[in-house]
XYZ file of C-alpha atoms in Angstrom:
734
model
C 124.002 99.332 89.207
C 123.557 103.077 88.708
C 126.683 105.029 87.889
C 125.922 107.719 90.471
C 125.905 105.244 93.343
C 129.186 103.721 92.157
C 130.782 107.149 91.959
C 129.521 107.929 95.469
C 131.067 104.757 96.863
C 134.376 105.607 95.158
C 134.188 109.071 96.668
C 133.956 107.671 100.181
C 136.699 105.106 99.542
C 138.986 107.946 98.453
C 137.905 110.099 101.392
C 138.470 107.385 103.987
C 141.850 106.496 102.468
C 142.846 110.144 102.507
C 141.949 110.550 106.202
C 143.565 107.229 107.116
C 146.840 108.316 105.584
C 146.842 111.244 108.002
C 146.927 114.084 105.501
C 146.909 117.372 107.272
C 144.663 119.253 104.855
C 141.318 120.266 106.327
C 139.533 120.906 103.033
C 139.882 119.152 99.695
C 138.125 119.946 96.423
C 136.630 116.987 94.566
C 135.998 118.544 91.181
C 137.507 115.495 89.498
C 134.788 113.218 90.933
C 131.823 115.483 90.208
C 129.003 113.106 89.296
C 125.544 113.616 87.862
C 122.399 112.117 89.287
C 121.130 109.568 86.777
C 117.538 110.104 87.954
C 117.236 113.847 87.298
C 120.450 114.654 85.369
C 121.663 117.241 87.907
C 124.960 117.196 89.838
C 124.831 115.515 93.223
C 124.662 117.917 96.166
C 127.018 117.716 99.124
C 124.101 116.435 101.237
C 123.856 113.380 98.972
C 127.366 112.311 99.933
C 126.705 113.000 103.618
C 123.627 110.796 103.537
C 125.436 108.189 101.436
C 127.970 107.744 104.214
C 125.112 107.132 106.687
C 123.460 104.690 104.262
C 126.651 102.695 103.800
C 126.832 102.238 107.565
C 123.390 100.577 107.680
C 123.273 96.776 108.149
C 121.275 96.401 104.911
C 124.128 97.833 102.819
C 126.219 94.680 103.258
C 123.541 92.728 101.380
C 123.295 95.088 98.394
C 125.323 93.040 95.907
C 123.559 89.819 96.915
C 120.161 91.501 96.621
C 120.860 93.061 93.208
C 122.057 89.705 91.896
C 118.925 87.901 93.104
C 116.679 90.680 91.794
C 118.113 90.195 88.320
C 117.609 86.421 88.348
C 114.628 85.642 90.589
C 111.002 86.713 90.382
C 110.269 86.603 94.142
C 112.651 87.610 96.957
C 112.096 87.766 100.717
C 114.241 90.147 102.790
C 114.041 89.979 106.573
C 115.440 92.645 108.880
C 114.420 94.879 111.786
C 113.198 98.444 111.315
C 116.614 100.039 111.897
C 118.483 97.864 109.385
C 117.354 100.323 106.681
C 115.345 97.784 104.644
C 112.266 99.969 104.048
C 114.198 102.901 102.587
C 117.218 101.332 100.852
C 115.769 98.317 99.061
C 113.116 100.305 97.134
C 115.895 102.661 95.968
C 117.960 99.710 94.736
C 114.879 98.435 92.891
C 114.626 101.851 91.210
C 118.258 101.472 90.091
C 117.392 98.038 88.713
C 114.461 99.404 86.708
C 116.609 102.258 85.472
C 119.280 99.802 84.291
C 116.731 98.274 81.895
C 115.416 101.737 80.950
C 112.050 101.150 82.690
C 110.976 98.690 79.997
C 108.828 96.808 82.505
C 107.693 99.809 84.553
C 108.602 101.706 87.714
C 108.816 100.702 91.394
C 106.014 100.758 93.962
C 106.526 100.023 97.659
C 103.480 99.326 99.828
C 103.112 100.209 103.502
C 100.383 99.604 106.058
C 100.443 103.051 107.694
C 99.804 106.458 106.137
C 102.389 108.353 108.196
C 105.054 105.727 107.604
C 104.396 105.935 103.857
C 104.957 109.696 103.749
C 108.008 109.601 106.034
C 109.746 106.938 103.940
C 109.028 108.758 100.673
C 110.488 111.987 102.053
C 113.577 110.178 103.302
C 114.077 108.282 100.006
C 113.803 111.507 97.989
C 116.366 113.138 100.274
C 118.806 110.232 99.953
C 118.376 110.017 96.162
C 118.900 113.799 95.931
C 115.658 114.367 94.003
C 112.470 116.322 94.611
C 109.518 114.735 96.365
C 106.571 114.519 93.993
C 108.827 114.131 90.953
C 111.224 111.161 90.812
C 109.983 109.908 94.215
C 106.350 110.204 95.241
C 103.683 108.780 97.519
C 99.977 107.962 97.494
C 97.870 107.681 100.626
C 94.100 107.987 101.020
C 93.006 111.520 100.101
C 96.531 112.621 99.159
C 98.684 111.894 96.128
C 102.106 113.427 95.527
C 103.369 111.989 92.226
C 104.035 113.012 88.640
C 104.785 111.485 85.272
C 108.499 111.487 86.215
C 107.987 109.309 89.299
C 110.148 106.169 89.268
C 109.677 105.183 92.929
C 106.302 105.479 94.615
C 105.420 104.634 98.192
C 101.746 103.910 98.824
C 99.456 102.196 101.299
C 98.393 98.643 100.437
C 94.730 99.575 100.010
C 95.655 102.318 97.509
C 97.473 99.791 95.320
C 94.497 97.424 95.516
C 92.156 100.178 94.339
C 94.579 100.926 91.501
C 94.201 97.302 90.393
C 90.545 97.959 89.567
C 91.725 99.937 86.531
C 95.075 98.139 86.024
C 94.522 94.495 87.105
C 97.951 93.302 85.935
C 99.766 96.303 87.497
C 101.507 96.868 84.168
C 102.843 100.245 85.295
C 105.269 98.500 87.638
C 108.381 96.436 87.015
C 109.111 95.849 90.727
C 106.529 95.623 93.521
C 107.910 95.839 97.059
C 105.510 94.649 99.784
C 106.813 95.977 103.088
C 105.609 94.894 106.549
C 104.416 91.569 105.163
C 104.799 90.099 108.664
C 101.855 92.144 109.971
C 99.475 90.066 107.839
C 96.837 92.772 107.374
C 93.846 92.015 105.155
C 95.110 94.332 102.391
C 98.595 92.791 102.444
C 97.291 89.219 102.337
C 94.927 89.994 99.433
C 97.739 91.758 97.557
C 100.127 88.836 98.064
C 97.460 86.397 96.908
C 96.764 88.345 93.714
C 100.456 88.926 92.974
C 100.993 85.169 92.753
C 98.544 85.016 89.835
C 99.898 88.213 88.240
C 103.475 86.909 88.381
C 102.470 83.831 86.369
C 101.141 86.073 83.607
C 104.027 88.575 83.848
C 107.349 86.684 84.094
C 109.289 89.967 83.857
C 107.686 91.275 87.081
C 109.762 91.284 90.272
C 108.147 90.983 93.728
C 110.105 91.752 96.912
C 108.662 90.915 100.342
C 110.066 92.768 103.352
C 109.530 91.491 106.899
C 110.745 92.805 110.247
C 111.319 89.337 111.668
C 112.258 85.973 110.252
C 109.329 84.874 108.058
C 107.247 82.086 109.526
C 106.813 78.625 108.008
C 103.493 79.580 106.359
C 105.011 82.480 104.429
C 108.067 80.473 103.425
C 105.930 77.467 102.493
C 103.654 79.604 100.362
C 106.597 80.820 98.237
C 108.580 77.636 97.665
C 112.234 77.906 96.647
C 112.200 81.686 97.041
C 115.573 83.162 98.103
C 115.641 84.610 101.603
C 118.076 87.368 102.581
C 118.441 87.703 106.349
C 119.856 91.097 107.314
C 122.269 91.371 110.195
C 120.689 93.682 112.715
C 122.164 95.465 115.667
C 122.461 93.496 118.888
C 119.241 93.524 120.891
C 119.099 95.668 123.977
C 119.279 94.278 127.462
C 115.844 92.866 128.341
C 114.523 93.295 131.872
C 111.475 91.181 132.725
C 109.460 92.674 135.572
C 106.920 89.855 135.978
C 104.001 92.325 136.172
C 100.527 90.823 135.729
C 98.521 91.857 132.681
C 96.152 93.859 134.904
C 98.895 96.083 136.350
C 100.974 96.887 133.250
C 99.547 100.389 132.768
C 100.589 101.772 136.167
C 103.893 99.903 136.011
C 104.688 101.479 132.618
C 104.067 105.021 133.879
C 106.124 104.401 137.041
C 109.001 103.185 134.883
C 108.819 106.306 132.698
C 109.149 108.561 135.747
C 111.932 106.422 137.270
C 113.933 106.558 134.031
C 113.506 110.321 133.860
C 114.633 110.767 137.470
C 117.678 108.566 136.815
C 118.872 111.187 134.275
C 119.983 108.494 131.837
C 119.935 109.955 128.337
C 117.545 108.885 125.617
C 113.915 108.930 124.521
C 111.359 106.334 125.614
C 108.743 104.401 123.652
C 105.911 102.776 125.612
C 103.817 100.047 123.972
C 100.335 99.913 125.524
C 97.232 98.032 124.390
C 94.489 100.542 123.492
C 93.942 104.077 122.221
C 92.225 104.968 125.500
C 95.333 103.921 127.438
C 97.536 106.047 125.160
C 95.427 109.175 125.777
C 95.119 108.518 129.508
C 98.885 107.977 129.855
C 99.560 111.257 128.026
C 97.207 113.167 130.364
C 98.749 111.603 133.497
C 102.316 112.375 132.383
C 101.323 115.955 131.552
C 99.970 116.355 135.092
C 103.042 114.743 136.640
C 105.315 117.122 134.741
C 104.615 119.957 137.206
C 106.118 117.849 140.004
C 109.360 117.182 138.119
C 112.377 119.244 139.161
C 113.520 121.650 136.394
C 117.111 120.379 136.547
C 115.895 116.966 135.304
C 114.762 118.520 132.022
C 111.416 118.531 130.257
C 109.356 115.352 129.871
C 107.315 115.469 126.646
C 104.655 112.745 126.166
C 103.645 112.195 122.502
C 100.647 110.098 121.417
C 101.253 107.925 118.358
C 97.957 106.209 117.586
C 97.981 103.103 115.377
C 97.046 103.922 111.812
C 97.113 107.681 112.457
C 100.819 108.281 112.902
C 101.986 111.117 115.082
C 104.649 113.717 115.588
C 107.713 111.648 114.706
C 111.008 113.325 113.741
C 112.987 112.703 110.616
C 116.682 111.849 111.103
C 118.585 114.894 112.276
C 115.507 116.612 113.761
C 115.842 115.290 117.309
C 115.883 117.832 120.083
C 118.204 116.844 122.906
C 116.824 119.476 125.285
C 113.865 117.321 126.377
C 113.083 113.654 126.850
C 110.281 112.481 124.580
C 107.986 109.649 125.622
C 106.270 108.047 122.614
C 103.029 106.390 123.716
C 101.809 103.891 121.156
C 100.441 100.400 120.602
C 100.736 97.549 118.136
C 101.390 97.468 115.210
C 103.489 100.638 115.233
C 106.923 99.052 115.747
C 108.224 100.141 112.324
C 107.312 103.796 112.849
C 110.353 104.476 115.025
C 113.066 103.768 112.440
C 113.989 107.468 112.356
C 114.234 108.105 116.115
C 117.987 107.869 116.690
C 117.884 108.981 120.336
C 115.572 106.145 121.377
C 117.208 104.358 124.307
C 114.364 102.756 126.292
C 111.467 100.501 125.332
C 108.686 99.672 127.786
C 106.646 96.750 126.466
C 103.311 95.834 128.054
C 103.302 92.611 126.034
C 99.615 92.846 125.102
C 97.632 94.263 122.208
C 94.043 95.046 121.334
C 92.500 92.960 118.550
C 89.099 93.487 116.958
C 87.733 90.008 116.336
C 84.752 89.904 113.995
C 81.912 87.476 114.695
C 79.980 86.800 111.460
C 77.027 85.291 113.328
C 76.175 88.575 115.041
C 77.834 90.874 112.477
C 79.847 92.640 115.172
C 83.387 93.142 116.448
C 84.419 92.116 119.909
C 87.475 93.721 121.472
C 89.986 91.237 122.853
C 93.222 91.981 124.732
C 95.695 89.337 123.610
C 99.428 88.679 124.093
C 101.725 89.940 121.351
C 103.661 87.430 119.272
C 107.301 86.488 119.816
C 108.191 88.227 116.550
C 106.569 91.474 117.765
C 108.412 91.232 121.075
C 111.712 90.794 119.237
C 110.953 93.746 116.917
C 110.405 95.983 119.927
C 113.683 94.937 121.522
C 115.554 95.825 118.329
C 114.300 99.419 118.370
C 117.125 100.355 120.738
C 120.807 99.559 120.356
C 122.977 97.415 122.595
C 123.414 100.328 125.030
C 119.653 100.677 125.565
C 117.192 98.759 127.722
C 113.905 96.994 127.077
C 111.556 96.570 130.023
C 109.134 93.682 129.408
C 106.149 94.008 131.740
C 105.448 90.290 131.760
C 107.236 87.186 133.099
C 110.054 85.813 130.967
C 108.366 82.409 130.729
C 105.099 83.873 129.360
C 103.979 81.688 126.418
C 103.772 84.030 123.430
C 102.431 82.887 120.029
C 105.188 82.481 117.462
C 103.519 84.584 114.734
C 100.966 87.360 114.429
C 97.547 85.917 113.682
C 96.418 86.937 110.161
C 93.805 89.697 110.263
C 91.846 88.075 107.442
C 90.799 85.333 109.879
C 89.383 87.879 112.351
C 87.912 90.627 110.134
C 84.703 91.404 108.302
C 85.638 90.522 104.717
C 82.508 91.816 102.949
C 84.464 94.677 101.344
C 87.241 92.233 100.410
C 84.790 89.862 98.714
C 83.260 92.770 96.780
C 86.744 93.770 95.607
C 87.656 90.197 94.596
C 84.410 89.901 92.641
C 85.443 93.072 90.829
C 88.902 91.588 90.152
C 87.252 88.505 88.678
C 85.785 90.828 86.048
C 89.302 92.199 85.472
C 90.679 88.794 84.564
C 92.102 87.647 87.912
C 90.121 84.505 88.519
C 91.651 83.461 91.836
C 93.397 84.773 94.920
C 96.041 82.446 96.319
C 95.647 83.248 100.024
C 98.375 82.313 102.477
C 95.576 81.668 105.002
C 92.137 81.190 103.518
C 89.312 83.239 105.102
C 86.984 81.572 107.560
C 84.213 79.751 105.596
C 81.492 81.117 107.888
C 82.767 84.673 107.420
C 82.935 84.141 103.656
C 79.346 82.871 103.516
C 78.143 85.807 105.621
C 79.920 88.252 103.277
C 78.309 86.684 100.192
C 74.907 86.701 101.895
C 75.257 90.382 102.794
C 76.268 91.326 99.233
C 73.275 89.350 97.955
C 70.927 91.256 100.292
C 72.442 94.519 99.006
C 71.706 93.452 95.392
C 75.430 93.546 94.609
C 75.314 90.011 93.137
C 73.241 88.596 90.297
C 71.458 85.227 90.243
C 74.696 83.485 89.213
C 76.703 84.943 92.112
C 78.613 87.364 89.891
C 78.849 91.088 90.441
C 75.672 92.886 89.350
C 75.557 96.335 87.786
C 74.797 97.793 91.203
C 77.721 95.849 92.686
C 80.101 97.224 90.059
C 79.054 100.781 90.913
C 79.319 100.058 94.664
C 82.904 98.854 94.205
C 83.862 102.270 92.778
C 83.426 103.934 96.170
C 86.100 103.685 98.909
C 83.346 102.844 101.395
C 82.012 99.770 103.151
C 79.382 98.060 100.934
C 76.418 99.094 103.101
C 77.367 102.766 102.925
C 78.067 102.496 99.193
C 74.533 101.104 98.704
C 73.142 103.935 100.841
C 74.904 106.464 98.630
C 73.438 104.871 95.508
C 69.954 104.903 97.039
C 70.322 108.600 97.839
C 70.447 109.254 94.086
C 66.946 107.754 93.834
C 65.616 109.672 96.834
C 67.143 113.040 95.907
C 69.231 113.458 99.091
C 72.744 112.914 97.754
C 74.261 116.022 99.350
C 73.157 115.012 102.848
C 74.065 111.320 102.537
C 77.536 112.173 101.184
C 78.084 114.261 104.317
C 76.975 111.375 106.558
C 79.199 108.924 104.677
C 82.223 111.243 104.933
C 81.727 111.939 108.637
C 81.439 108.215 109.416
C 84.444 107.286 107.246
C 86.645 109.874 108.992
C 87.854 109.501 112.596
C 85.339 110.577 115.252
C 84.845 114.328 115.299
C 84.144 114.329 119.039
C 87.024 115.086 121.380
C 86.951 113.254 124.705
C 88.391 115.738 127.241
C 89.575 115.121 130.785
C 86.974 114.194 133.422
C 86.556 117.732 134.778
C 85.638 119.079 131.308
C 83.342 116.302 130.132
C 80.127 117.949 131.334
C 81.043 121.163 129.511
C 81.884 119.150 126.363
C 78.501 117.378 126.522
C 76.718 120.736 126.764
C 78.620 121.987 123.712
C 77.792 118.864 121.704
C 74.095 119.241 122.593
C 73.980 122.439 120.513
C 74.376 120.338 117.349
C 71.895 117.639 118.367
C 69.149 116.789 115.881
C 65.881 115.262 117.149
C 65.938 112.514 114.503
C 69.262 111.066 115.637
C 73.032 110.944 115.327
C 73.264 110.705 111.521
C 71.471 114.036 111.281
C 73.562 115.498 114.099
C 76.671 114.764 112.016
C 75.182 116.853 109.192
C 74.627 119.747 111.637
C 78.250 119.552 112.821
C 79.635 119.491 109.280
C 77.431 122.412 108.188
C 78.533 124.481 111.191
C 82.171 123.643 110.447
C 81.856 124.773 106.810
C 80.022 127.962 107.790
C 82.707 128.933 110.297
C 85.398 127.992 107.788
C 84.008 130.576 105.378
C 83.735 133.349 107.969
C 86.660 135.766 107.455
C 87.035 136.715 111.146
C 86.525 133.286 112.707
C 89.357 130.932 113.654
C 88.147 127.434 112.803
C 90.802 125.947 115.063
C 89.549 127.944 118.057
C 85.930 127.165 117.163
C 86.724 123.434 117.233
C 88.502 123.820 120.580
C 85.562 125.738 122.053
C 83.085 123.042 120.997
C 85.375 120.073 121.790
C 85.530 118.949 118.171
C 88.494 117.518 116.268
C 89.696 119.870 113.526
C 91.749 117.146 111.821
C 88.759 114.772 111.759
C 86.505 117.428 110.221
C 89.147 118.310 107.629
C 89.464 114.606 106.762
C 85.681 114.348 106.410
C 85.706 117.372 104.129
C 88.375 115.745 101.921
C 86.474 112.429 101.832
C 83.299 114.275 100.866
C 85.085 115.940 97.950
C 86.468 112.573 96.803
C 83.007 110.949 96.940
C 81.495 113.856 95.009
C 84.164 113.499 92.316
C 83.468 109.757 92.091
C 79.731 110.375 91.640
C 80.430 112.858 88.855
C 82.946 110.513 87.204
C 80.415 107.683 86.942
C 77.734 110.219 85.956
C 75.364 109.799 88.901
C 73.153 112.772 89.844
C 74.202 115.031 92.727
C 71.172 116.780 94.233
C 71.159 120.256 95.716
C 71.177 120.518 99.547
C 67.699 120.630 101.105
C 68.437 119.582 104.669
C 65.736 120.449 107.173
C 62.555 119.803 105.212
C 60.279 116.966 106.315
C 60.491 115.237 102.951
C 64.286 115.407 102.985
C 64.451 113.821 106.459
C 62.238 110.932 105.311
C 64.313 110.425 102.173
C 67.561 110.346 104.154
C 66.100 107.623 106.379
C 65.007 105.652 103.310
C 68.485 105.895 101.813
C 70.069 104.800 105.112
C 67.675 101.858 105.384
C 68.486 100.811 101.802
C 72.008 100.026 102.993
C 71.675 99.403 106.723
C 68.416 97.430 106.975
C 70.485 94.647 108.584
C 71.289 97.001 111.488
C 67.916 97.760 113.015
C 66.974 97.359 116.688
C 63.881 97.790 118.877
C 63.581 98.919 122.487
C 61.844 95.859 123.938
C 61.089 97.139 127.453
C 61.050 100.955 127.084
C 64.179 101.165 129.248
C 66.892 101.412 126.607
C 67.504 97.700 126.026
C 67.607 97.383 122.243
C 66.921 94.009 120.660
C 68.704 93.515 117.317
C 66.533 91.813 114.742
C 69.249 89.897 112.875
C 70.795 87.975 115.788
C 68.573 88.581 118.852
C 71.294 90.218 120.967
C 70.427 93.075 123.316
C 72.565 96.222 123.649
C 72.386 99.798 124.911
C 72.950 103.084 123.103
C 76.485 104.455 123.470
C 76.775 107.395 125.932
C 78.203 109.693 123.228
C 75.013 109.299 121.200
C 72.384 112.021 121.311
C 70.061 109.411 122.830
C 72.738 108.038 125.155
C 72.369 110.912 127.626
C 68.588 110.535 127.851
C 66.745 108.580 130.506
C 63.865 106.323 129.437
C 61.417 108.810 131.022
C 62.441 111.441 128.476
C 61.400 109.098 125.701
C 63.802 106.910 123.755
C 62.822 105.922 120.214
C 61.324 102.440 119.961
C 62.874 101.567 116.572
C 66.364 102.678 115.600
C 68.906 102.190 112.844
C 72.527 101.984 114.040
C 75.851 102.221 112.227
C 78.047 100.079 114.450
C 77.693 97.459 117.174
C 80.630 96.447 119.354
C 80.201 93.276 121.342
C 82.593 93.938 124.209
C 82.540 95.366 127.712
C 80.338 98.329 126.774
C 78.012 96.258 124.521
C 76.783 99.389 122.753
C 75.297 100.457 119.446
C 76.771 103.667 118.008
C 75.522 106.398 115.654
C 71.814 105.785 116.159
C 68.805 107.385 114.420
C 65.086 106.954 114.862
C 63.080 105.081 112.208
C 59.543 103.740 111.962
C 58.709 100.049 111.438
C 56.786 101.021 108.295
C 59.941 102.581 106.833
C 61.892 99.415 107.620
C 59.303 97.180 105.896
C 59.280 99.470 102.895
C 63.050 99.372 102.373
C 64.166 95.913 103.536
C 64.210 93.169 100.856
C 61.367 90.734 101.460
C 63.603 87.661 101.487
C 65.769 89.317 104.172
C 62.674 89.983 106.280
C 61.425 86.406 105.961
C 64.903 85.087 106.931
C 64.894 86.996 110.222
C 64.850 84.728 113.293
C 61.484 84.487 115.099
C 60.912 87.195 117.700
C 58.260 89.502 119.113
C 59.729 92.333 117.019
C 59.342 90.305 113.833
C 55.718 89.542 114.768
C 55.038 93.272 115.119
C 56.503 93.877 111.673
C 54.506 90.977 110.224
C 51.268 92.471 111.610
C 52.078 95.802 109.966
C 52.802 93.981 106.724
C 49.509 92.039 106.933
C 47.505 95.196 107.625
C 49.138 96.830 104.639
C 48.145 93.877 102.458
C 44.534 94.027 103.741
C 44.399 97.751 103.065
C 45.713 97.102 99.566
C 42.986 94.468 98.918
C 40.269 96.866 100.168
C 41.458 99.575 97.827
C 41.632 97.085 94.977
C 37.910 96.245 95.347
C 36.895 99.921 95.215
C 39.301 100.873 92.463
C 40.404 99.159 89.289
C 44.017 97.881 89.426
C 46.733 100.238 88.299
C 50.411 100.738 88.867
C 49.634 103.733 91.087
C 47.749 101.552 93.556
C 50.803 99.592 94.740
C 51.202 100.493 98.442
C 54.409 101.927 99.827
C 54.464 99.244 102.540
C 55.307 96.460 100.085
C 57.392 98.490 97.671
C 61.120 97.809 97.489
C 63.812 100.378 96.982
C 63.957 101.328 93.311
C 67.728 100.941 93.275
C 67.288 97.229 93.942
């Protein structure tokens, strides 16, 4: 155990004893216990001791000796405790002390998280408690942002960032302790990481792996790691639970009524409301903002704050709470762990449902399902407030809730995961010991898709193209599109499209009274060839206004109902993709957007990756038939074509980026293509495997006419390489 921590504990023992004895002195100098920080060699500040007192009061502190003993003697440890036990911030620090005690012979400490904002918040808090500078001894890595140095001994990062790091360091030899936090959420990245760590641990007996869960680990997790010590942290007593018996259809209105009733009761404390969808979060914020004008000033201000899953929000660090207003945090699953720092939280309103995207490999689409939360999630939410708080459960007490959260790997498109695992196979990790194995049908669909994209060779191993595709932090289809753009000399434009689609949507959805004005503003960027090209127009306008010295980009985005943060994220992603292209020495063409040849080349590049996502308007009324699975859908209203009526002329053949099989049943980000372009770019064996349909017959006729034309030319002209028609040519990158 580090000397500095021991000295700090002695300091507080002396301080408490001094106060207990009733000494009358108000100020005492502690020059005789001046200690130096073993991480940076500087004396501890007074804030370190203040925070140390708070840390020692956390429930996790009682388990420190037990944890340090097990860490020294066991390779795997599971620690279970709610968000406010202090597990996510204290245990990684203790692991850093452990690594320091052996002089970092086996490496430093990395702690994975599922959420970007949570990662940054924890790193800042850990640096503050360790009395070191963020970016030096403690750092963090999230997509598009890294704050670390060569002195970093504790690094927080998202799970996907650590997986990408394994592509260059398969055995994770830089790390002596790997802490996997939020293991109970069972995300795809976490499950893949846990599966690979089992194999790595066999080859690295000195490695330590610590799993942190918010609730008691289920039988599958415990069964997967046999004879692994489990440390169960003593949490605070759960708040009083009030079950309202509301039906699932009425929870939204009931939640907002409860918020207003709590505020009118003048009971102190902030409120967190767990809803099901992003749309509900935004709608609840707008309604509460409107209701605020009817609230009497003597009740105080009511401040609704949206905290979207995966995006974080405006959450305070400890000590930053403002008692002058009541904050209402509007969020949804799985954001339970984000509220560890909100000390004034006194009310939880739990709708008891969550939105899940369930992937169907047969139709290559997600369907949105509203499902009950698990018992472990319900318990985590109750533990966010102390024994003096209240939890309002908007469902009957006898509602049957599933015991555990269903693993995301069973409900997700795993094509990107399979591509990554194929890359890891090259790195020497031959197997991934999954806790729950992926669905066989989903696995076969992923392998088939990678085969169509030429990412696999004849033996099922990663091809040269597949290796290059795995270098990009993109879905495989977009990575293939980016590679094809190098062949068609439209890299600059395709990088912009890829960045805009990888970032959150740049379109703001305003209140109902402003939606017509927003649509008119968005029309100014519309491109006749479709949404992919419209995204290029928006990005170009954003960059032009960004460079104007007398233009406020923030105001420009507000005027045109565009998201500044989304456009800034797209700009950062574009820079990262450009750097990756240069690193692997692929050509980056100069911008030439607007010319006819450039438009055709962009479509060819898009079809090289998204030939599996092509649809045809079968009745000239906007009903688009998808070639791969024979489903019919409409164009999303936010599309440039979505506002058109069939009389204005919808394109017959389109390429789309996303299809959601749910209530709206829409295809999103749509651009016009010709059937000849599709035949030219789609692999022949993919075309022949399409199910029979009228659309396939039309394509077959075009293909046959092209073959007849080729034979006629062959009779008149001697055979040569130049006589091969474009109709039957395949993309060069394949």
